[in-house]
Amino acid sequence: MSDSATPRHVAVIMDGNGRWAQARGLPRKAGHRAGAESVREAVDACLDLGIEFITLYAFSSENWNRPEKEIEALMKLLEQFLKTKGKEFMKKNVRLRTIGQTHLLPDSCRAQLAKVEKETANNSALTVILALSYGGREEIADASRRIAEKVSTGELSPEDVTKETVAQHLDTAEFPDPDLLIRTSGEFRLSNFLLWQLSYAEFFISEKNWPDFNKSDFRDAVEDYSRRHRRFGGL
Ligand code: FPP
């Protein structure tokens, strides 16, 4: 179990795969492949540290605007990742969940996702949440639409709509808000990630590109969070 100085939920913007590849004269997809390896490092770090939830920004709503070849490579990588992770997640007692407009993903990816989600549904050491075809504004708009539908049928009255109502209609309804956001490659932007849920999160920006961000970097980020948390906990 996590103590008060350990984040319960860490969210990660895995940025810099393209730059990592470019610096090595490799195609962008090689950067994404190396990035998938870093996901394993992050998952193992969470298990070691007793973190209960990790949300990974794997494919944003805006990523659909990338060249078709890159989208194809990312989808193929996701499918391969899921094929290998199924077993590993069972061994490590990890549960897989997703957020985002996953109905937009190719059928083959959706089938793999459904399979691994089902297989790992009762695992309890860590929940890995993949944000796929995810955008914070899209998520809030979708939640608003669902609430509006309930108001129009009389299931909800307008006065009943509170911030809790909104939270309960987001994709993340069943998860606690992230305590810590890690973003790699030195960028200071939210990029439409968990706009509602990150309201009170601490931010940690690393200069490293995601494929170089290893277990020990993840530990350092959590240690930095814990130091800040202890300082404020004493006030
Ligand atoms: C940002 O790097 C990263 C992405 C758009 C995709 C993230 C995907 C992975 C880490 C690999 C796959 C993950 C799973 C879970 C299978 P970028 O391409 O924007 O890098 P750049 O800013 O340097 O161009």
PDB file of C-alpha atoms and ligand atoms in Angstrom:
ATOM      1  CA  MET A   1       0.000   0.000   0.000  1.00  0.00           C
ATOM      2  CA  SER A   2       1.123   3.554  -0.613  1.00  0.00           C
ATOM      3  CA  ASP A   3       1.796   5.959   2.265  1.00  0.00           C
ATOM      4  CA  SER A   4       0.823   9.629   2.123  1.00  0.00           C
ATOM      5  CA  ALA A   5       4.154  10.649   0.561  1.00  0.00           C
ATOM      6  CA  THR A   6       3.798   8.125  -2.267  1.00  0.00           C
ATOM      7  CA  PRO A   7       1.505   9.117  -5.135  1.00  0.00           C
ATOM      8  CA  ARG A   8      -1.458   6.784  -5.569  1.00  0.00           C
ATOM      9  CA  HIS A   9      -1.811   7.672  -9.220  1.00  0.00           C
ATOM     10  CA  VAL A  10       0.866   8.846 -11.668  1.00  0.00           C
ATOM     11  CA  ALA A  11       0.005  10.176 -15.137  1.00  0.00           C
ATOM     12  CA  VAL A  12       2.647  10.260 -17.876  1.00  0.00           C
ATOM     13  CA  ILE A  13       3.001  12.196 -21.137  1.00  0.00           C
ATOM     14  CA  MET A  14       5.522   9.998 -22.966  1.00  0.00           C
ATOM     15  CA  ASP A  15       7.062  12.616 -25.242  1.00  0.00           C
ATOM     16  CA  GLY A  16      10.204  12.668 -27.389  1.00  0.00           C
ATOM     17  CA  ASN A  17      10.100   9.317 -29.201  1.00  0.00           C
ATOM     18  CA  GLY A  18      10.539  11.049 -32.558  1.00  0.00           C
ATOM     19  CA  ARG A  19      13.452  13.189 -31.371  1.00  0.00           C
ATOM     20  CA  TRP A  20      15.134  10.156 -29.799  1.00  0.00           C
ATOM     21  CA  ALA A  21      14.965   8.350 -33.152  1.00  0.00           C
ATOM     22  CA  GLN A  22      16.044  11.390 -35.171  1.00  0.00           C
ATOM     23  CA  ALA A  23      19.123  11.873 -33.000  1.00  0.00           C
ATOM     24  CA  ARG A  24      20.153   8.319 -33.924  1.00  0.00           C
ATOM     25  CA  GLY A  25      19.338   8.580 -37.622  1.00  0.00           C
ATOM     26  CA  LEU A  26      16.496   6.074 -37.163  1.00  0.00           C
ATOM     27  CA  PRO A  27      12.888   6.176 -38.423  1.00  0.00           C
ATOM     28  CA  ARG A  28      10.296   7.602 -36.001  1.00  0.00           C
ATOM     29  CA  LYS A  29       8.750   4.190 -35.501  1.00  0.00           C
ATOM     30  CA  ALA A  30      12.036   2.988 -33.947  1.00  0.00           C
ATOM     31  CA  GLY A  31      11.528   5.708 -31.337  1.00  0.00           C
ATOM     32  CA  HIS A  32       8.030   4.463 -30.583  1.00  0.00           C
ATOM     33  CA  ARG A  33       9.331   0.898 -30.314  1.00  0.00           C
ATOM     34  CA  ALA A  34      11.966   2.013 -27.819  1.00  0.00           C
ATOM     35  CA  GLY A  35       9.217   3.991 -26.048  1.00  0.00           C
ATOM     36  CA  ALA A  36       7.202   0.822 -25.567  1.00  0.00           C
ATOM     37  CA  GLU A  37      10.210  -0.634 -23.693  1.00  0.00           C
ATOM     38  CA  SER A  38      10.174   2.355 -21.346  1.00  0.00           C
ATOM     39  CA  VAL A  39       6.548   1.540 -20.548  1.00  0.00           C
ATOM     40  CA  ARG A  40       7.782  -1.720 -19.018  1.00  0.00           C
ATOM     41  CA  GLU A  41      10.318   0.211 -16.909  1.00  0.00           C
ATOM     42  CA  ALA A  42       7.590   2.550 -15.661  1.00  0.00           C
ATOM     43  CA  VAL A  43       5.234  -0.324 -14.828  1.00  0.00           C
ATOM     44  CA  ASP A  44       7.985  -2.125 -12.889  1.00  0.00           C
ATOM     45  CA  ALA A  45       8.824   1.081 -11.010  1.00  0.00           C
ATOM     46  CA  CYS A  46       5.163   1.481 -10.007  1.00  0.00           C
ATOM     47  CA  LEU A  47       5.024  -2.102  -8.754  1.00  0.00           C
ATOM     48  CA  ASP A  48       8.221  -1.584  -6.701  1.00  0.00           C
ATOM     49  CA  LEU A  49       6.977   1.683  -5.232  1.00  0.00           C
ATOM     50  CA  GLY A  50       3.434   0.569  -4.401  1.00  0.00           C
ATOM     51  CA  ILE A  51       1.786   3.028  -6.807  1.00  0.00           C
ATOM     52  CA  GLU A  52      -1.768   1.861  -7.513  1.00  0.00           C
ATOM     53  CA  PHE A  53      -2.574   3.561 -10.843  1.00  0.00           C
ATOM     54  CA  ILE A  54      -0.560   4.755 -13.837  1.00  0.00           C
ATOM     55  CA  THR A  55      -2.176   6.493 -16.822  1.00  0.00           C
ATOM     56  CA  LEU A  56      -0.080   6.578 -19.997  1.00  0.00           C
ATOM     57  CA  TYR A  57      -0.839   8.986 -22.853  1.00  0.00           C
ATOM     58  CA  ALA A  58      -0.243   6.482 -25.651  1.00  0.00           C
ATOM     59  CA  PHE A  59      -2.251   8.071 -28.489  1.00  0.00           C
ATOM     60  CA  SER A  60      -3.970  11.450 -28.432  1.00  0.00           C
ATOM     61  CA  SER A  61      -7.013  12.626 -30.406  1.00  0.00           C
ATOM     62  CA  GLU A  62      -4.597  14.954 -32.223  1.00  0.00           C
ATOM     63  CA  ASN A  63      -2.294  12.050 -33.157  1.00  0.00           C
ATOM     64  CA  TRP A  64      -4.855  11.045 -35.843  1.00  0.00           C
ATOM     65  CA  ASN A  65      -3.440  14.012 -37.798  1.00  0.00           C
ATOM     66  CA  ARG A  66      -0.034  12.329 -38.154  1.00  0.00           C
ATOM     67  CA  PRO A  67       1.001  10.688 -41.457  1.00  0.00           C
ATOM     68  CA  GLU A  68      -0.896   7.473 -42.126  1.00  0.00           C
ATOM     69  CA  LYS A  69       2.313   5.422 -42.030  1.00  0.00           C
ATOM     70  CA  GLU A  70       3.135   6.581 -38.504  1.00  0.00           C
ATOM     71  CA  ILE A  71      -0.403   5.919 -37.266  1.00  0.00           C
ATOM     72  CA  GLU A  72      -0.193   2.439 -38.771  1.00  0.00           C
ATOM     73  CA  ALA A  73       3.141   1.807 -37.054  1.00  0.00           C
ATOM     74  CA  LEU A  74       1.760   2.988 -33.702  1.00  0.00           C
ATOM     75  CA  MET A  75      -1.338   0.780 -33.994  1.00  0.00           C
ATOM     76  CA  LYS A  76       0.782  -2.224 -34.932  1.00  0.00           C
ATOM     77  CA  LEU A  77       3.050  -1.545 -31.978  1.00  0.00           C
ATOM     78  CA  LEU A  78       0.060  -1.275 -29.653  1.00  0.00           C
ATOM     79  CA  GLU A  79      -1.248  -4.598 -30.894  1.00  0.00           C
ATOM     80  CA  GLN A  80       2.143  -6.291 -30.390  1.00  0.00           C
ATOM     81  CA  PHE A  81       2.477  -4.663 -26.981  1.00  0.00           C
ATOM     82  CA  LEU A  82      -0.895  -6.068 -25.927  1.00  0.00           C
ATOM     83  CA  LYS A  83      -0.073  -9.522 -27.252  1.00  0.00           C
ATOM     84  CA  THR A  84       3.072  -9.729 -25.130  1.00  0.00           C
ATOM     85  CA  LYS A  85       1.784  -7.816 -22.119  1.00  0.00           C
ATOM     86  CA  GLY A  86      -1.211 -10.065 -21.538  1.00  0.00           C
ATOM     87  CA  LYS A  87       0.967 -12.787 -20.008  1.00  0.00           C
ATOM     88  CA  GLU A  88       3.328 -10.390 -18.278  1.00  0.00           C
ATOM     89  CA  PHE A  89       0.450  -8.468 -16.669  1.00  0.00           C
ATOM     90  CA  MET A  90      -1.028 -11.726 -15.359  1.00  0.00           C
ATOM     91  CA  LYS A  91       2.326 -12.709 -13.848  1.00  0.00           C
ATOM     92  CA  LYS A  92       2.732  -9.294 -12.231  1.00  0.00           C
ATOM     93  CA  ASN A  93      -0.894  -8.979 -11.045  1.00  0.00           C
ATOM     94  CA  VAL A  94      -1.467  -5.890 -13.227  1.00  0.00           C
ATOM     95  CA  ARG A  95      -4.906  -4.836 -14.475  1.00  0.00           C
ATOM     96  CA  LEU A  96      -5.273  -3.084 -17.837  1.00  0.00           C
ATOM     97  CA  ARG A  97      -7.901  -0.411 -18.490  1.00  0.00           C
ATOM     98  CA  THR A  98      -8.355   2.220 -21.206  1.00  0.00           C
ATOM     99  CA  ILE A  99      -9.744   5.727 -21.527  1.00  0.00           C
ATOM    100  CA  GLY A 100     -10.469   7.678 -24.703  1.00  0.00           C
ATOM    101  CA  GLN A 101     -12.517   7.223 -27.856  1.00  0.00           C
ATOM    102  CA  THR A 102     -11.324   3.655 -28.307  1.00  0.00           C
ATOM    103  CA  HIS A 103     -14.175   2.881 -30.737  1.00  0.00           C
ATOM    104  CA  LEU A 104     -12.062   4.822 -33.303  1.00  0.00           C
ATOM    105  CA  LEU A 105      -9.169   2.324 -33.074  1.00  0.00           C
ATOM    106  CA  PRO A 106      -8.732  -0.436 -35.678  1.00  0.00           C
ATOM    107  CA  ASP A 107     -10.781  -3.587 -34.959  1.00  0.00           C
ATOM    108  CA  SER A 108      -7.676  -5.709 -34.385  1.00  0.00           C
ATOM    109  CA  CYS A 109      -6.455  -3.341 -31.625  1.00  0.00           C
ATOM    110  CA  ARG A 110      -9.870  -3.188 -30.017  1.00  0.00           C
ATOM    111  CA  ALA A 111     -10.090  -6.969 -29.965  1.00  0.00           C
ATOM    112  CA  GLN A 112      -6.670  -7.256 -28.254  1.00  0.00           C
ATOM    113  CA  LEU A 113      -7.576  -4.537 -25.773  1.00  0.00           C
ATOM    114  CA  ALA A 114     -10.849  -6.251 -24.879  1.00  0.00           C
ATOM    115  CA  LYS A 115      -9.036  -9.560 -24.446  1.00  0.00           C
ATOM    116  CA  VAL A 116      -6.330  -8.212 -22.104  1.00  0.00           C
ATOM    117  CA  GLU A 117      -8.823  -6.069 -20.156  1.00  0.00           C
ATOM    118  CA  LYS A 118     -10.996  -9.113 -19.582  1.00  0.00           C
ATOM    119  CA  GLU A 119      -8.094 -11.410 -18.647  1.00  0.00           C
ATOM    120  CA  THR A 120      -6.599  -8.957 -16.181  1.00  0.00           C
ATOM    121  CA  ALA A 121      -9.876  -7.617 -14.724  1.00  0.00           C
ATOM    122  CA  ASN A 122      -9.342  -9.144 -11.278  1.00  0.00           C
ATOM    123  CA  ASN A 123      -5.652  -8.232 -10.897  1.00  0.00           C
ATOM    124  CA  SER A 124      -4.975  -5.882  -8.027  1.00  0.00           C
ATOM    125  CA  ALA A 125      -1.316  -4.818  -7.623  1.00  0.00           C
ATOM    126  CA  LEU A 126      -1.446  -1.990 -10.189  1.00  0.00           C
ATOM    127  CA  THR A 127      -3.911  -0.597 -12.739  1.00  0.00           C
ATOM    128  CA  VAL A 128      -2.326   0.499 -16.027  1.00  0.00           C
ATOM    129  CA  ILE A 129      -4.665   2.889 -17.834  1.00  0.00           C
ATOM    130  CA  LEU A 130      -3.851   3.461 -21.508  1.00  0.00           C
ATOM    131  CA  ALA A 131      -5.168   6.754 -22.887  1.00  0.00           C
ATOM    132  CA  LEU A 132      -5.936   5.904 -26.524  1.00  0.00           C
ATOM    133  CA  SER A 133      -7.511   8.258 -29.029  1.00  0.00           C
ATOM    134  CA  TYR A 134      -7.821  10.406 -25.922  1.00  0.00           C
ATOM    135  CA  GLY A 135      -8.370  14.141 -25.614  1.00  0.00           C
ATOM    136  CA  GLY A 136      -9.372  15.965 -22.438  1.00  0.00           C
ATOM    137  CA  ARG A 137     -11.720  18.373 -24.198  1.00  0.00           C
ATOM    138  CA  GLU A 138     -13.349  15.515 -26.120  1.00  0.00           C
ATOM    139  CA  GLU A 139     -13.802  13.623 -22.838  1.00  0.00           C
ATOM    140  CA  ILE A 140     -15.446  16.623 -21.131  1.00  0.00           C
ATOM    141  CA  ALA A 141     -17.691  17.204 -24.171  1.00  0.00           C
ATOM    142  CA  ASP A 142     -18.726  13.518 -24.167  1.00  0.00           C
ATOM    143  CA  ALA A 143     -19.487  13.672 -20.431  1.00  0.00           C
ATOM    144  CA  SER A 144     -21.516  16.875 -20.938  1.00  0.00           C
ATOM    145  CA  ARG A 145     -23.530  15.168 -23.665  1.00  0.00           C
ATOM    146  CA  ARG A 146     -24.299  12.198 -21.418  1.00  0.00           C
ATOM    147  CA  ILE A 147     -25.377  14.536 -18.600  1.00  0.00           C
ATOM    148  CA  ALA A 148     -27.526  16.588 -20.999  1.00  0.00           C
ATOM    149  CA  GLU A 149     -29.229  13.383 -22.168  1.00  0.00           C
ATOM    150  CA  LYS A 150     -30.072  12.494 -18.556  1.00  0.00           C
ATOM    151  CA  VAL A 151     -31.424  15.994 -17.941  1.00  0.00           C
ATOM    152  CA  SER A 152     -33.565  15.782 -21.077  1.00  0.00           C
ATOM    153  CA  THR A 153     -35.113  12.481 -19.944  1.00  0.00           C
ATOM    154  CA  GLY A 154     -35.657  13.790 -16.401  1.00  0.00           C
ATOM    155  CA  GLU A 155     -33.181  11.315 -14.858  1.00  0.00           C
ATOM    156  CA  LEU A 156     -31.219  14.348 -13.589  1.00  0.00           C
ATOM    157  CA  SER A 157     -32.377  17.885 -12.863  1.00  0.00           C
ATOM    158  CA  PRO A 158     -30.103  20.826 -13.795  1.00  0.00           C
ATOM    159  CA  GLU A 159     -29.637  21.741 -10.092  1.00  0.00           C
ATOM    160  CA  ASP A 160     -28.259  18.247  -9.465  1.00  0.00           C
ATOM    161  CA  VAL A 161     -25.329  18.790 -11.814  1.00  0.00           C
ATOM    162  CA  THR A 162     -22.277  19.313  -9.582  1.00  0.00           C
ATOM    163  CA  LYS A 163     -18.551  18.808 -10.091  1.00  0.00           C
ATOM    164  CA  GLU A 164     -19.057  15.273  -8.718  1.00  0.00           C
ATOM    165  CA  THR A 165     -21.670  14.653 -11.450  1.00  0.00           C
ATOM    166  CA  VAL A 166     -19.180  15.729 -14.094  1.00  0.00           C
ATOM    167  CA  ALA A 167     -16.413  13.548 -12.591  1.00  0.00           C
ATOM    168  CA  GLN A 168     -18.779  10.558 -12.545  1.00  0.00           C
ATOM    169  CA  HIS A 169     -19.446  10.923 -16.280  1.00  0.00           C
ATOM    170  CA  LEU A 170     -15.797  11.131 -17.341  1.00  0.00           C
ATOM    171  CA  ASP A 171     -13.950   8.064 -18.671  1.00  0.00           C
ATOM    172  CA  THR A 172     -11.969   8.108 -15.426  1.00  0.00           C
ATOM    173  CA  ALA A 173     -15.030   7.918 -13.124  1.00  0.00           C
ATOM    174  CA  GLU A 174     -13.735   4.848 -11.290  1.00  0.00           C
ATOM    175  CA  PHE A 175     -10.157   6.091 -10.778  1.00  0.00           C
ATOM    176  CA  PRO A 176      -8.727   8.614  -8.296  1.00  0.00           C
ATOM    177  CA  ASP A 177      -7.277  11.833  -9.773  1.00  0.00           C
ATOM    178  CA  PRO A 178      -3.535  11.660 -10.557  1.00  0.00           C
ATOM    179  CA  ASP A 179      -1.278  13.057  -7.808  1.00  0.00           C
ATOM    180  CA  LEU A 180       1.741  13.427 -10.077  1.00  0.00           C
ATOM    181  CA  LEU A 181       2.146  14.209 -13.790  1.00  0.00           C
ATOM    182  CA  ILE A 182       5.438  13.302 -15.453  1.00  0.00           C
ATOM    183  CA  ARG A 183       6.223  14.754 -18.883  1.00  0.00           C
ATOM    184  CA  THR A 184       9.422  13.903 -20.735  1.00  0.00           C
ATOM    185  CA  SER A 185      11.477  15.754 -23.371  1.00  0.00           C
ATOM    186  CA  GLY A 186      11.446  19.068 -21.545  1.00  0.00           C
ATOM    187  CA  GLU A 187       8.054  20.356 -22.726  1.00  0.00           C
ATOM    188  CA  PHE A 188       5.834  22.317 -20.329  1.00  0.00           C
ATOM    189  CA  ARG A 189       2.429  21.652 -21.891  1.00  0.00           C
ATOM    190  CA  LEU A 190      -0.659  19.633 -20.975  1.00  0.00           C
ATOM    191  CA  SER A 191      -1.454  18.804 -24.612  1.00  0.00           C
ATOM    192  CA  ASN A 192      -5.147  18.097 -23.911  1.00  0.00           C
ATOM    193  CA  PHE A 193      -4.304  15.400 -21.328  1.00  0.00           C
ATOM    194  CA  LEU A 194      -6.620  14.801 -18.332  1.00  0.00           C
ATOM    195  CA  LEU A 195      -7.629  18.478 -18.204  1.00  0.00           C
ATOM    196  CA  TRP A 196     -10.187  17.954 -15.448  1.00  0.00           C
ATOM    197  CA  GLN A 197      -8.321  15.330 -13.440  1.00  0.00           C
ATOM    198  CA  LEU A 198      -4.938  17.090 -13.214  1.00  0.00           C
ATOM    199  CA  SER A 199      -6.353  20.158 -11.405  1.00  0.00           C
ATOM    200  CA  TYR A 200      -4.367  19.493  -8.216  1.00  0.00           C
ATOM    201  CA  ALA A 201      -1.513  17.344  -9.527  1.00  0.00           C
ATOM    202  CA  GLU A 202       2.175  18.092  -9.013  1.00  0.00           C
ATOM    203  CA  PHE A 203       4.152  18.340 -12.271  1.00  0.00           C
ATOM    204  CA  PHE A 204       7.551  16.795 -12.939  1.00  0.00           C
ATOM    205  CA  ILE A 205       9.252  17.669 -16.218  1.00  0.00           C
ATOM    206  CA  SER A 206      12.233  15.596 -17.349  1.00  0.00           C
ATOM    207  CA  GLU A 207      14.664  16.717 -20.041  1.00  0.00           C
ATOM    208  CA  LYS A 208      15.104  13.111 -21.167  1.00  0.00           C
ATOM    209  CA  ASN A 209      13.234  11.743 -24.155  1.00  0.00           C
ATOM    210  CA  TRP A 210      10.752   9.005 -23.247  1.00  0.00           C
ATOM    211  CA  PRO A 211      12.824   6.078 -24.651  1.00  0.00           C
ATOM    212  CA  ASP A 212      15.680   7.120 -22.311  1.00  0.00           C
ATOM    213  CA  PHE A 213      13.414   7.483 -19.269  1.00  0.00           C
ATOM    214  CA  ASN A 214      14.144   4.394 -17.187  1.00  0.00           C
ATOM    215  CA  LYS A 215      13.098   2.911 -13.876  1.00  0.00           C
ATOM    216  CA  SER A 216      15.563   4.991 -11.919  1.00  0.00           C
ATOM    217  CA  ASP A 217      14.322   8.228 -13.584  1.00  0.00           C
ATOM    218  CA  PHE A 218      10.787   7.234 -12.624  1.00  0.00           C
ATOM    219  CA  ARG A 219      11.912   6.663  -9.033  1.00  0.00           C
ATOM    220  CA  ASP A 220      13.594  10.100  -9.027  1.00  0.00           C
ATOM    221  CA  ALA A 221      10.347  11.746 -10.161  1.00  0.00           C
ATOM    222  CA  VAL A 222       8.414  10.015  -7.389  1.00  0.00           C
ATOM    223  CA  GLU A 223      11.103  10.905  -4.854  1.00  0.00           C
ATOM    224  CA  ASP A 224      10.830  14.563  -5.924  1.00  0.00           C
ATOM    225  CA  TYR A 225       7.044  14.377  -5.439  1.00  0.00           C
ATOM    226  CA  SER A 226       7.480  12.787  -2.014  1.00  0.00           C
ATOM    227  CA  ARG A 227       9.846  15.573  -0.892  1.00  0.00           C
ATOM    228  CA  ARG A 228       7.346  18.252  -1.943  1.00  0.00           C
ATOM    229  CA  HIS A 229       4.502  16.336  -0.355  1.00  0.00           C
ATOM    230  CA  ARG A 230       6.312  15.916   2.979  1.00  0.00           C
ATOM    231  CA  ARG A 231       7.111  19.635   3.089  1.00  0.00           C
ATOM    232  CA  PHE A 232       3.473  20.626   2.609  1.00  0.00           C
ATOM    233  CA  GLY A 233       2.191  17.818   4.828  1.00  0.00           C
ATOM    234  CA  GLY A 234       3.967  19.480   7.778  1.00  0.00           C
ATOM    235  CA  LEU A 235       2.199  22.816   7.480  1.00  0.00           C
TER     236      LEU A 235
HETATM  237  C1  FPP B   1       5.245  11.165 -28.343  1.00  0.00           C
HETATM  238  O1  FPP B   1       6.459  11.190 -29.024  1.00  0.00           O
HETATM  239  C2  FPP B   1       4.738   9.821 -28.227  1.00  0.00           C
HETATM  240  C3  FPP B   1       3.639   9.348 -28.883  1.00  0.00           C
HETATM  241  C4  FPP B   1       2.849  10.139 -29.815  1.00  0.00           C
HETATM  242  C5  FPP B   1       3.196   7.946 -28.723  1.00  0.00           C
HETATM  243  C6  FPP B   1       3.514   7.279 -27.428  1.00  0.00           C
HETATM  244  C7  FPP B   1       3.723   5.863 -27.716  1.00  0.00           C
HETATM  245  C8  FPP B   1       4.642   5.062 -27.124  1.00  0.00           C
HETATM  246  C9  FPP B   1       5.477   5.456 -25.998  1.00  0.00           C
HETATM  247  C10 FPP B   1       4.871   3.692 -27.609  1.00  0.00           C
HETATM  248  C11 FPP B   1       3.729   2.824 -27.606  1.00  0.00           C
HETATM  249  C12 FPP B   1       3.107   2.673 -26.301  1.00  0.00           C
HETATM  250  C13 FPP B   1       2.386   1.625 -26.000  1.00  0.00           C
HETATM  251  C14 FPP B   1       1.630   1.596 -24.730  1.00  0.00           C
HETATM  252  C15 FPP B   1       2.336   0.477 -26.898  1.00  0.00           C
HETATM  253  P1  FPP B   1       6.568  12.071 -30.361  1.00  0.00           P
HETATM  254  O2  FPP B   1       6.415  11.138 -31.501  1.00  0.00           O
HETATM  255  O3  FPP B   1       5.593  13.189 -30.302  1.00  0.00           O
HETATM  256  O4  FPP B   1       8.027  12.578 -30.245  1.00  0.00           O
HETATM  257  P2  FPP B   1       8.611  13.953 -30.804  1.00  0.00           P
HETATM  258  O5  FPP B   1       7.872  15.070 -30.108  1.00  0.00           O
HETATM  259  O6  FPP B   1      10.048  13.895 -30.433  1.00  0.00           O
HETATM  260  O7  FPP B   1       8.380  13.943 -32.283  1.00  0.00           O
END
